[in-house]
Coordinates of C-alpha atoms in Angstrom, one line a residue:
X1372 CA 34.3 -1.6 27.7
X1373 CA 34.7 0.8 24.6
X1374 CA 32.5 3.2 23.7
X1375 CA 32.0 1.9 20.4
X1376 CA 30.7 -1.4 21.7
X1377 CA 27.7 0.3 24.3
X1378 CA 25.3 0.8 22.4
X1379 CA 21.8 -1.4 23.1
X1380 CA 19.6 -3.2 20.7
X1381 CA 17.2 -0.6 20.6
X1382 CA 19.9 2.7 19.6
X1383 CA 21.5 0.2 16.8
X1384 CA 18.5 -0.5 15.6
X1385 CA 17.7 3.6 15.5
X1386 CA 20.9 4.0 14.0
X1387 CA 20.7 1.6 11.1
X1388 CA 16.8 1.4 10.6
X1389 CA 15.8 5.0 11.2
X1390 CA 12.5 5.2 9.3
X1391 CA 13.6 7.9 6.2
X1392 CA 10.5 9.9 6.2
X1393 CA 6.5 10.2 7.7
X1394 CA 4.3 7.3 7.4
X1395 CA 0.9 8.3 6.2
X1396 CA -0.3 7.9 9.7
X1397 CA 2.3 10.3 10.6
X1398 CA 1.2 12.5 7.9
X1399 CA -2.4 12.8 9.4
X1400 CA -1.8 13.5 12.7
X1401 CA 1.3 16.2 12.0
X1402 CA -1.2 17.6 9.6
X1403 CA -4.0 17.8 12.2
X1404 CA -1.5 18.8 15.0
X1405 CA -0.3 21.9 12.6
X1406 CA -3.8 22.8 11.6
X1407 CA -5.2 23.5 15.3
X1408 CA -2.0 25.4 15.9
X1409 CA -2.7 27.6 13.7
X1410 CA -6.4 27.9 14.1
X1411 CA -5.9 28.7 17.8
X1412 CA -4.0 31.9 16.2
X1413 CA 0.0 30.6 16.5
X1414 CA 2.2 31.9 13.7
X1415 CA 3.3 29.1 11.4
X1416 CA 7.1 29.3 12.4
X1417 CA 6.1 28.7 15.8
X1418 CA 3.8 26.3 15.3
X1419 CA 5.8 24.1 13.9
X1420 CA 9.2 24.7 15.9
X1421 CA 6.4 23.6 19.0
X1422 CA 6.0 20.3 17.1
X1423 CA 9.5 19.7 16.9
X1424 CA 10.5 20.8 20.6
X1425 CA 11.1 17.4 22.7
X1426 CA 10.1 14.9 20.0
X1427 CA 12.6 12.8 19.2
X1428 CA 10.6 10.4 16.6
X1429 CA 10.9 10.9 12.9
X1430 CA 7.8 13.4 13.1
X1431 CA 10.1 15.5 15.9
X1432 CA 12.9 15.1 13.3
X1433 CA 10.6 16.2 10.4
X1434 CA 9.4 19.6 12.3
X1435 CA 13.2 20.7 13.6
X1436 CA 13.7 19.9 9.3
X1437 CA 11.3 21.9 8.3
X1438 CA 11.6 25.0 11.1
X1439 CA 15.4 25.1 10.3
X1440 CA 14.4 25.6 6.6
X1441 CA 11.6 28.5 8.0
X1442 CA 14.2 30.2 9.8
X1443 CA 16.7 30.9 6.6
X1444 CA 13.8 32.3 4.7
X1445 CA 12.4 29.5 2.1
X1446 CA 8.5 29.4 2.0
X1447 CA 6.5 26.8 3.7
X1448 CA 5.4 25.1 0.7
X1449 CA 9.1 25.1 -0.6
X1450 CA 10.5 23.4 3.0
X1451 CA 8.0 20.9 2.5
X1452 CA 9.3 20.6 -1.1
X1453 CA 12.8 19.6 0.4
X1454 CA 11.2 16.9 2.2
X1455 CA 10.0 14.6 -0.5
X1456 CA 10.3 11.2 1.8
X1457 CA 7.6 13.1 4.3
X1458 CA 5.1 15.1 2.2
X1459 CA 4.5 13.9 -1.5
X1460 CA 4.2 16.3 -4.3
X1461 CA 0.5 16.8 -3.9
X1462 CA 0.7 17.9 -0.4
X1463 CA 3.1 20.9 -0.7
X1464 CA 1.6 22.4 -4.1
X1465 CA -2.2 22.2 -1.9
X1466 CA 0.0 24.7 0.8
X1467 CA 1.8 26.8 -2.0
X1468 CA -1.6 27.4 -3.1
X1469 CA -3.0 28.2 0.4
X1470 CA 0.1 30.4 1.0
X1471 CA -0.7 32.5 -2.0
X1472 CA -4.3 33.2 -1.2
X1473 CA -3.7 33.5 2.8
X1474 CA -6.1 30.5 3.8
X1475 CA -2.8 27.4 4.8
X1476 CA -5.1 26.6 7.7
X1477 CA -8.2 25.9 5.7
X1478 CA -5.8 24.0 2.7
X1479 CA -4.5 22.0 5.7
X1480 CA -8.0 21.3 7.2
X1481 CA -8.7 19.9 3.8
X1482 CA -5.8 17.5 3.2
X1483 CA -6.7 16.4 6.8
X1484 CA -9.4 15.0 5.7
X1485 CA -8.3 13.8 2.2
X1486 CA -5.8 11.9 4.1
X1487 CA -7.8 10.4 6.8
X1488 CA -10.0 9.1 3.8
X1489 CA -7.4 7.6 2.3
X1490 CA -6.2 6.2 5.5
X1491 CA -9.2 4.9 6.4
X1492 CA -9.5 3.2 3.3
X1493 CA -6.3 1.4 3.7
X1494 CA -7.0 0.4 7.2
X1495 CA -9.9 -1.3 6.2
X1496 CA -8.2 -3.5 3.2
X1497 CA -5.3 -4.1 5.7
X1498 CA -7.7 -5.6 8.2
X1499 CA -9.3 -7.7 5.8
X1500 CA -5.9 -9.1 4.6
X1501 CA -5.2 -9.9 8.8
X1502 CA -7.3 -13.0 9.0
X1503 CA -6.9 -14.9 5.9
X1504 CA -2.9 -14.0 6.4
X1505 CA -3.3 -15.5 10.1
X1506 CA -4.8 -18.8 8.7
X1507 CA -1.8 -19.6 5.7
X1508 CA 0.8 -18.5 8.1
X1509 CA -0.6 -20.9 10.8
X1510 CA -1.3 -23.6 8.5
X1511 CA 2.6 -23.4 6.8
X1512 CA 4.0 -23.3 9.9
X1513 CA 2.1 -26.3 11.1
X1514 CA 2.7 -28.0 8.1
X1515 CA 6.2 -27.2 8.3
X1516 CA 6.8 -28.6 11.8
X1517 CA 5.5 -31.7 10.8
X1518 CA 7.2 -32.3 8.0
X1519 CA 10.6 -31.2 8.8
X1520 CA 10.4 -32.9 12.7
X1521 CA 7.8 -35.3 13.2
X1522 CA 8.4 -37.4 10.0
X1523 CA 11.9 -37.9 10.2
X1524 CA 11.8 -39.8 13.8
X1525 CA 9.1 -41.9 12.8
X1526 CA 10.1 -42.8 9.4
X1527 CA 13.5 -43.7 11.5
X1528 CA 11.6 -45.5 14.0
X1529 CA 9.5 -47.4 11.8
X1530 CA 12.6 -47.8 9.4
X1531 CA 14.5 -49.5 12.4
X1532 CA 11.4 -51.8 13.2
X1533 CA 11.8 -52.9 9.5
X1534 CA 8.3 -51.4 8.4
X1535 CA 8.1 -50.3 5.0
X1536 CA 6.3 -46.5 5.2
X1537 CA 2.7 -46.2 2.8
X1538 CA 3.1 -44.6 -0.3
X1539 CA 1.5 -41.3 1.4
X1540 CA 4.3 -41.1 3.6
X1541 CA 7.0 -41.3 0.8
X1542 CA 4.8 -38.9 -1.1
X1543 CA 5.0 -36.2 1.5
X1544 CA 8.6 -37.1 2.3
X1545 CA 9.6 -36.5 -1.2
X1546 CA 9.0 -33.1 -0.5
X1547 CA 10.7 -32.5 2.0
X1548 CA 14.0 -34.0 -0.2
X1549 CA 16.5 -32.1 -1.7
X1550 CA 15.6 -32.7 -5.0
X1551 CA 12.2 -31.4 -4.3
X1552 CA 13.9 -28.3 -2.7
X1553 CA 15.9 -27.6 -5.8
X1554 CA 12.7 -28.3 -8.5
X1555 CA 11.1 -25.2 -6.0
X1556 CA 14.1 -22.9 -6.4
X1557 CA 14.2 -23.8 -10.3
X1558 CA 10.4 -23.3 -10.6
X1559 CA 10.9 -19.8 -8.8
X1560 CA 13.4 -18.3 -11.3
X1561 CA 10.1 -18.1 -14.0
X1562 CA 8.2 -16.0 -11.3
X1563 CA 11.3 -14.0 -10.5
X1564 CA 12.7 -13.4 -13.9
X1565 CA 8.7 -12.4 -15.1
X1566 CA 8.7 -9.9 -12.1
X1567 CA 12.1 -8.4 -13.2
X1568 CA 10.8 -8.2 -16.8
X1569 CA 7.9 -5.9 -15.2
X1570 CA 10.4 -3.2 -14.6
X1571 CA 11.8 -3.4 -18.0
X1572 CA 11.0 0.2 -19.6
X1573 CA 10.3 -1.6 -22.9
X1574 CA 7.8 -5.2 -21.6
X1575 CA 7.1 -3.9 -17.8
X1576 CA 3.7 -1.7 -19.2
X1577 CA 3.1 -4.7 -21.6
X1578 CA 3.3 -7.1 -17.9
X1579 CA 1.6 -4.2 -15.6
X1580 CA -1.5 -3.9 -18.3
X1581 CA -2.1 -7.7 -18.3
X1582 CA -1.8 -7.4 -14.9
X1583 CA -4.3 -4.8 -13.9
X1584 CA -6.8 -6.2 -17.2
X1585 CA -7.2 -9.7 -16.5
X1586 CA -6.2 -10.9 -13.0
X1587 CA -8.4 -9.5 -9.9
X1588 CA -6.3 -8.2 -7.6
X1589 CA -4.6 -6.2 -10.8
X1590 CA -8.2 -4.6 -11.3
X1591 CA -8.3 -3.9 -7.4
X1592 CA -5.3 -2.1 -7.2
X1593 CA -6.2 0.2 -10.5
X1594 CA -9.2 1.0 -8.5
X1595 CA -7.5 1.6 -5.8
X1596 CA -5.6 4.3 -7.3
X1597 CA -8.4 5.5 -9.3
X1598 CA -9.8 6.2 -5.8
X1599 CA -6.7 8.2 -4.4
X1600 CA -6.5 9.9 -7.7
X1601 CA -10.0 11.4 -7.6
X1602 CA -9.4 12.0 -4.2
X1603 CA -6.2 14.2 -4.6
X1604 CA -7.7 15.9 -8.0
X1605 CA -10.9 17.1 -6.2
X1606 CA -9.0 18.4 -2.8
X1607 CA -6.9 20.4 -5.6
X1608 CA -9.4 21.6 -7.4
X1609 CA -11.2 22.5 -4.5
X1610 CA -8.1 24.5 -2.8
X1611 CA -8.3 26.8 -6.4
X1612 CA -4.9 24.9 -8.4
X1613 CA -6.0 25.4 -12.1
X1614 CA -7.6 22.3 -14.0
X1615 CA -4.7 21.5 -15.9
X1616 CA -2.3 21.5 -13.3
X1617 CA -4.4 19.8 -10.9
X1618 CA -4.9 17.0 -13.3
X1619 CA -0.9 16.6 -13.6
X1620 CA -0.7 16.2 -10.1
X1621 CA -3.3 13.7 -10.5
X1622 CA -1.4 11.9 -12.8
X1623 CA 2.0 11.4 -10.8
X1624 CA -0.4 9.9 -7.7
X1625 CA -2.1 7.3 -10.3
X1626 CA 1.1 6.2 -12.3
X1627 CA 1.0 3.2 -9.7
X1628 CA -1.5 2.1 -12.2
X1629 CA -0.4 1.6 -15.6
X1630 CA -3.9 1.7 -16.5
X1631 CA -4.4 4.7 -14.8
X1632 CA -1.5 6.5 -15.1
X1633 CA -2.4 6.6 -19.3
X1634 CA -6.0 7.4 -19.5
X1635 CA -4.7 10.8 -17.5
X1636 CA -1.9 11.2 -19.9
X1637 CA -4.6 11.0 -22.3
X1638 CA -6.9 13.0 -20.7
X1639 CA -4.5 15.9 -20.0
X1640 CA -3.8 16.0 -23.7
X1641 CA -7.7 16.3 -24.3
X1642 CA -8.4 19.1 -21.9
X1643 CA -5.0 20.8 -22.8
X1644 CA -6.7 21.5 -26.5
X1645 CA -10.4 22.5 -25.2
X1646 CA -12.3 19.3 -24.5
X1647 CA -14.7 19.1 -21.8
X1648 CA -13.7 17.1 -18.5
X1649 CA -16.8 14.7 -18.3
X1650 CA -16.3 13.7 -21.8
X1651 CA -12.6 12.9 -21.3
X1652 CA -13.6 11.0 -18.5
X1653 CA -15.8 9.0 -20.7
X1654 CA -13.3 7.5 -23.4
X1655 CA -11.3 5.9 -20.5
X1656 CA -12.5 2.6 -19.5
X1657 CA -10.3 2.6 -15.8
X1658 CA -12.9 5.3 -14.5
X1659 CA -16.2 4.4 -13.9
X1660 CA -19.2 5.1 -16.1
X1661 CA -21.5 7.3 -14.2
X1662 CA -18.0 10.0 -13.4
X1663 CA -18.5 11.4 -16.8
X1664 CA -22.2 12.2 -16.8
X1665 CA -21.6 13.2 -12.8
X1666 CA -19.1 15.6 -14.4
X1667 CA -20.9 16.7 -17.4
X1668 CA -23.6 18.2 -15.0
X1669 CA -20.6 19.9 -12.7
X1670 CA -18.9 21.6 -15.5
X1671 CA -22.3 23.7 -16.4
X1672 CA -22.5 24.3 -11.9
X1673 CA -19.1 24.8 -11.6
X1674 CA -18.7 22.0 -8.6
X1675 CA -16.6 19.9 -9.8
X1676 CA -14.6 18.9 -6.6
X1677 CA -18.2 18.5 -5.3
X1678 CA -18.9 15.8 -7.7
X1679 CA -15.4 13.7 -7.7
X1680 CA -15.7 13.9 -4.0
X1681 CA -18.9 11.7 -4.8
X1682 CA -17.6 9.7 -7.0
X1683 CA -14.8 8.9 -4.8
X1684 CA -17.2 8.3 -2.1
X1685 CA -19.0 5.8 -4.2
X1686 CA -15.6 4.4 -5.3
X1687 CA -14.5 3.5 -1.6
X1688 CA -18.0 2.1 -0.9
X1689 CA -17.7 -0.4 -4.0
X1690 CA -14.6 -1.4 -3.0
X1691 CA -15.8 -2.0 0.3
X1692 CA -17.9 -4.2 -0.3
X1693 CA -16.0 -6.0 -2.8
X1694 CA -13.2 -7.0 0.1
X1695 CA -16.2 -7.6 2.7
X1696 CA -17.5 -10.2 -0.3
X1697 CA -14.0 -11.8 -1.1
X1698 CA -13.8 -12.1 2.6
X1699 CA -16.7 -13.8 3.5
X1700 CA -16.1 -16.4 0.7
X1701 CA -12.3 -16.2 1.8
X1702 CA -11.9 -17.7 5.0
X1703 CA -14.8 -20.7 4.4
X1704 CA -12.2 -22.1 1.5
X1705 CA -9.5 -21.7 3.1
X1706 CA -10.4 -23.1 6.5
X1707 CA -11.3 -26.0 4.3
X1708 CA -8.0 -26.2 2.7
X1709 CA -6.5 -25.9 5.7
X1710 CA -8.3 -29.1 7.2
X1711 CA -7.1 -31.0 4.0
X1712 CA -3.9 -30.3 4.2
X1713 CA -3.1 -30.9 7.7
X1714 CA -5.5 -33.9 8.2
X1715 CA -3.8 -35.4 5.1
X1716 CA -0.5 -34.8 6.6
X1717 CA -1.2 -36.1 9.8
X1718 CA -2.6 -38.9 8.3
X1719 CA 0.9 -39.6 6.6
X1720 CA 2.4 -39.3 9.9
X1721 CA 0.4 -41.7 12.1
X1722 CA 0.3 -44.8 8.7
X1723 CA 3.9 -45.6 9.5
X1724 CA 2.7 -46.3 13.9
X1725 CA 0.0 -48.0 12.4
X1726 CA 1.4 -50.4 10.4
X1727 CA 4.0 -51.0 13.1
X1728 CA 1.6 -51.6 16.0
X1729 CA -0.6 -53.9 13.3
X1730 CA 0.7 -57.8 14.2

């Protein structure tokens, strides 16, 4: 056998599908990993070259990328800069500034824990997500079956018998026609030309503030981000990066959010000419109310990371219990949707038997 043709399932699928850079799980734990290495008095270069050795998953990759770049002289902070699938921009300017004032374990110790906030956080609205996801899928696919397998034998059976099928049963076979196919396909090219428009430089703000204004899960997902943005600007500030700077950074993690990605345009060009933070904070209706009198109080204490931690704290909690609410209503409808649909079909199914087995 050639060569070319020995390779399993598994290596083509590491050859073709190699993941490009670190997950944000992957980010944690290499962050933690590094951290105690260097707490327990390893130089960095070390540290992360022992990362690397043996590891042959995309964190092993990631280490042997960044020890390579170590070892021809760039700074730590600019070979994490090289790596921008693995460590977003927020992440290496948080080491550049613990490189410049000697403390890279403690700025590490401290996007540890941003990150494992943030992670947490998306854990929790992924496992919300699991069980209403669980019930559509089950209910399609049941639905499916039925339709596409159990209808045609008995509508061929009852057809052959010379038993004309109820009108529920031509109702639901109708769907499964071609015409029916084709009306989904041409009802799909609205939805699909609508989400192409959303990229448009010129309508996809227009689309994306709509969006995130007057649909609910747009207003969760500008939350969302507001959450990781206040998240990111406290760590920064906190680490020392100067206000205006910080809030930049700030910026590029929230321009997810249309929404959110202008009010800290808007507030960068408010600070930039003198005005206080709280009151920028205030004329933007994507951050909540009590941030700016939080903030007014930090910029006479000079806390401020202590207080957007806060906020961010109260943030997550809100949104917590917003998914636990939308969950709890959640699966009650939707189980009873599900009964409707596949009690109605199955009615549809068993009309046809019994009008053949009626005398």
């Amino acid at each position: 056998m050639p060569a070319r043709w020995k390779y399993s399932v598994v290596e083509w699928h590491g050859r073709w599908f190699r993941q490009k850079g670190l997950n944000s799980e992957q980010l944690l734990g290499l962050t933690v990993r590094l951290e105690t290495l260097l707490r327990c008095g390893m130089t960095l270069g070390s540290a992360v070259d022992a990362l690397g050795r043996g590891d042959e998953s995309v964190v092993g990759d990631t280490c042997r990328a960044l020890s390579k770049s170590l070892q021809v002289g760039h700074s730590f902070s600019k070979s994490l800069a090289r790596l921008p699938d693995s460590f977003p921009s927020e992440y290496y300017r948080v080491v550049e500034v613990g490189e410049a004032t000697g403390t890279i374990d403690s700025c590490l110790r401290r996007l540890a824990a941003t990150l494992e906030r943030q992670n947490r956080t998306m854990r929790a609205l992924k496992s919300a997500l699991v069980y209403p996801t669980f019930l559509l899928i089950s209910c399609a696919a049941m639905v499916f079956v039925i339709l596409f397998f159990v209808f045609p034998m008995i509508v061929k059976v009852t057809a052959d018998a010379g038993v004309e099928p109820p009108a529920l049963t031509r109702a639901l076979l109708f769907l499964t026609s071609p015409k029916m196919l084709l009306l989904l396909c041409l009802a799909a090219i609205p939805a699909l030309g609508l989400l192409a428009a959303s990229r448009h430089p010129v309508a996809g703000p227009h689309i994306r503030r709509f969006y995130e204004e007057y649909t609910p899960m747009g207003e969760f997902h500008a939350q969302t981000r507001v959450l990781i943005s206040i998240r990111q600007l406290a760590l920064m500030i906190e680490c020392g990066i100067p206000l205006l700077k910080a809030l930049n950074y700030a910026y590029l993690v929230g321009q997810e959010s249309i929404l959110v990605k202008e009010a800290y345009d808007q507030i960068c060009r408010e600070v930039r000419v003198g005005a206080l933070l709280g009151e920028s904070f205030s004329r933007q209706a994507v951050f909540p109310a009590f941030l700016s009198g939080m903030l007014a109080v930090s910029d006479e204490l000079g806390d401020t990371h202590r207080s957007l931690y806060r906020v961010a704290d109260l943030i997550e909690s809100n949104l917590n219990d917003k998914v636990g609410m939308v969950t709890a209503v959640l699966e009650p409808i939707l189980m009873g949707c599900m009964g409707v649909v596949i009690g109605t079909t199955m009615v549809a199914a068993f009309l046809p038997i019994y009008n053949l087995i009626q005398p």
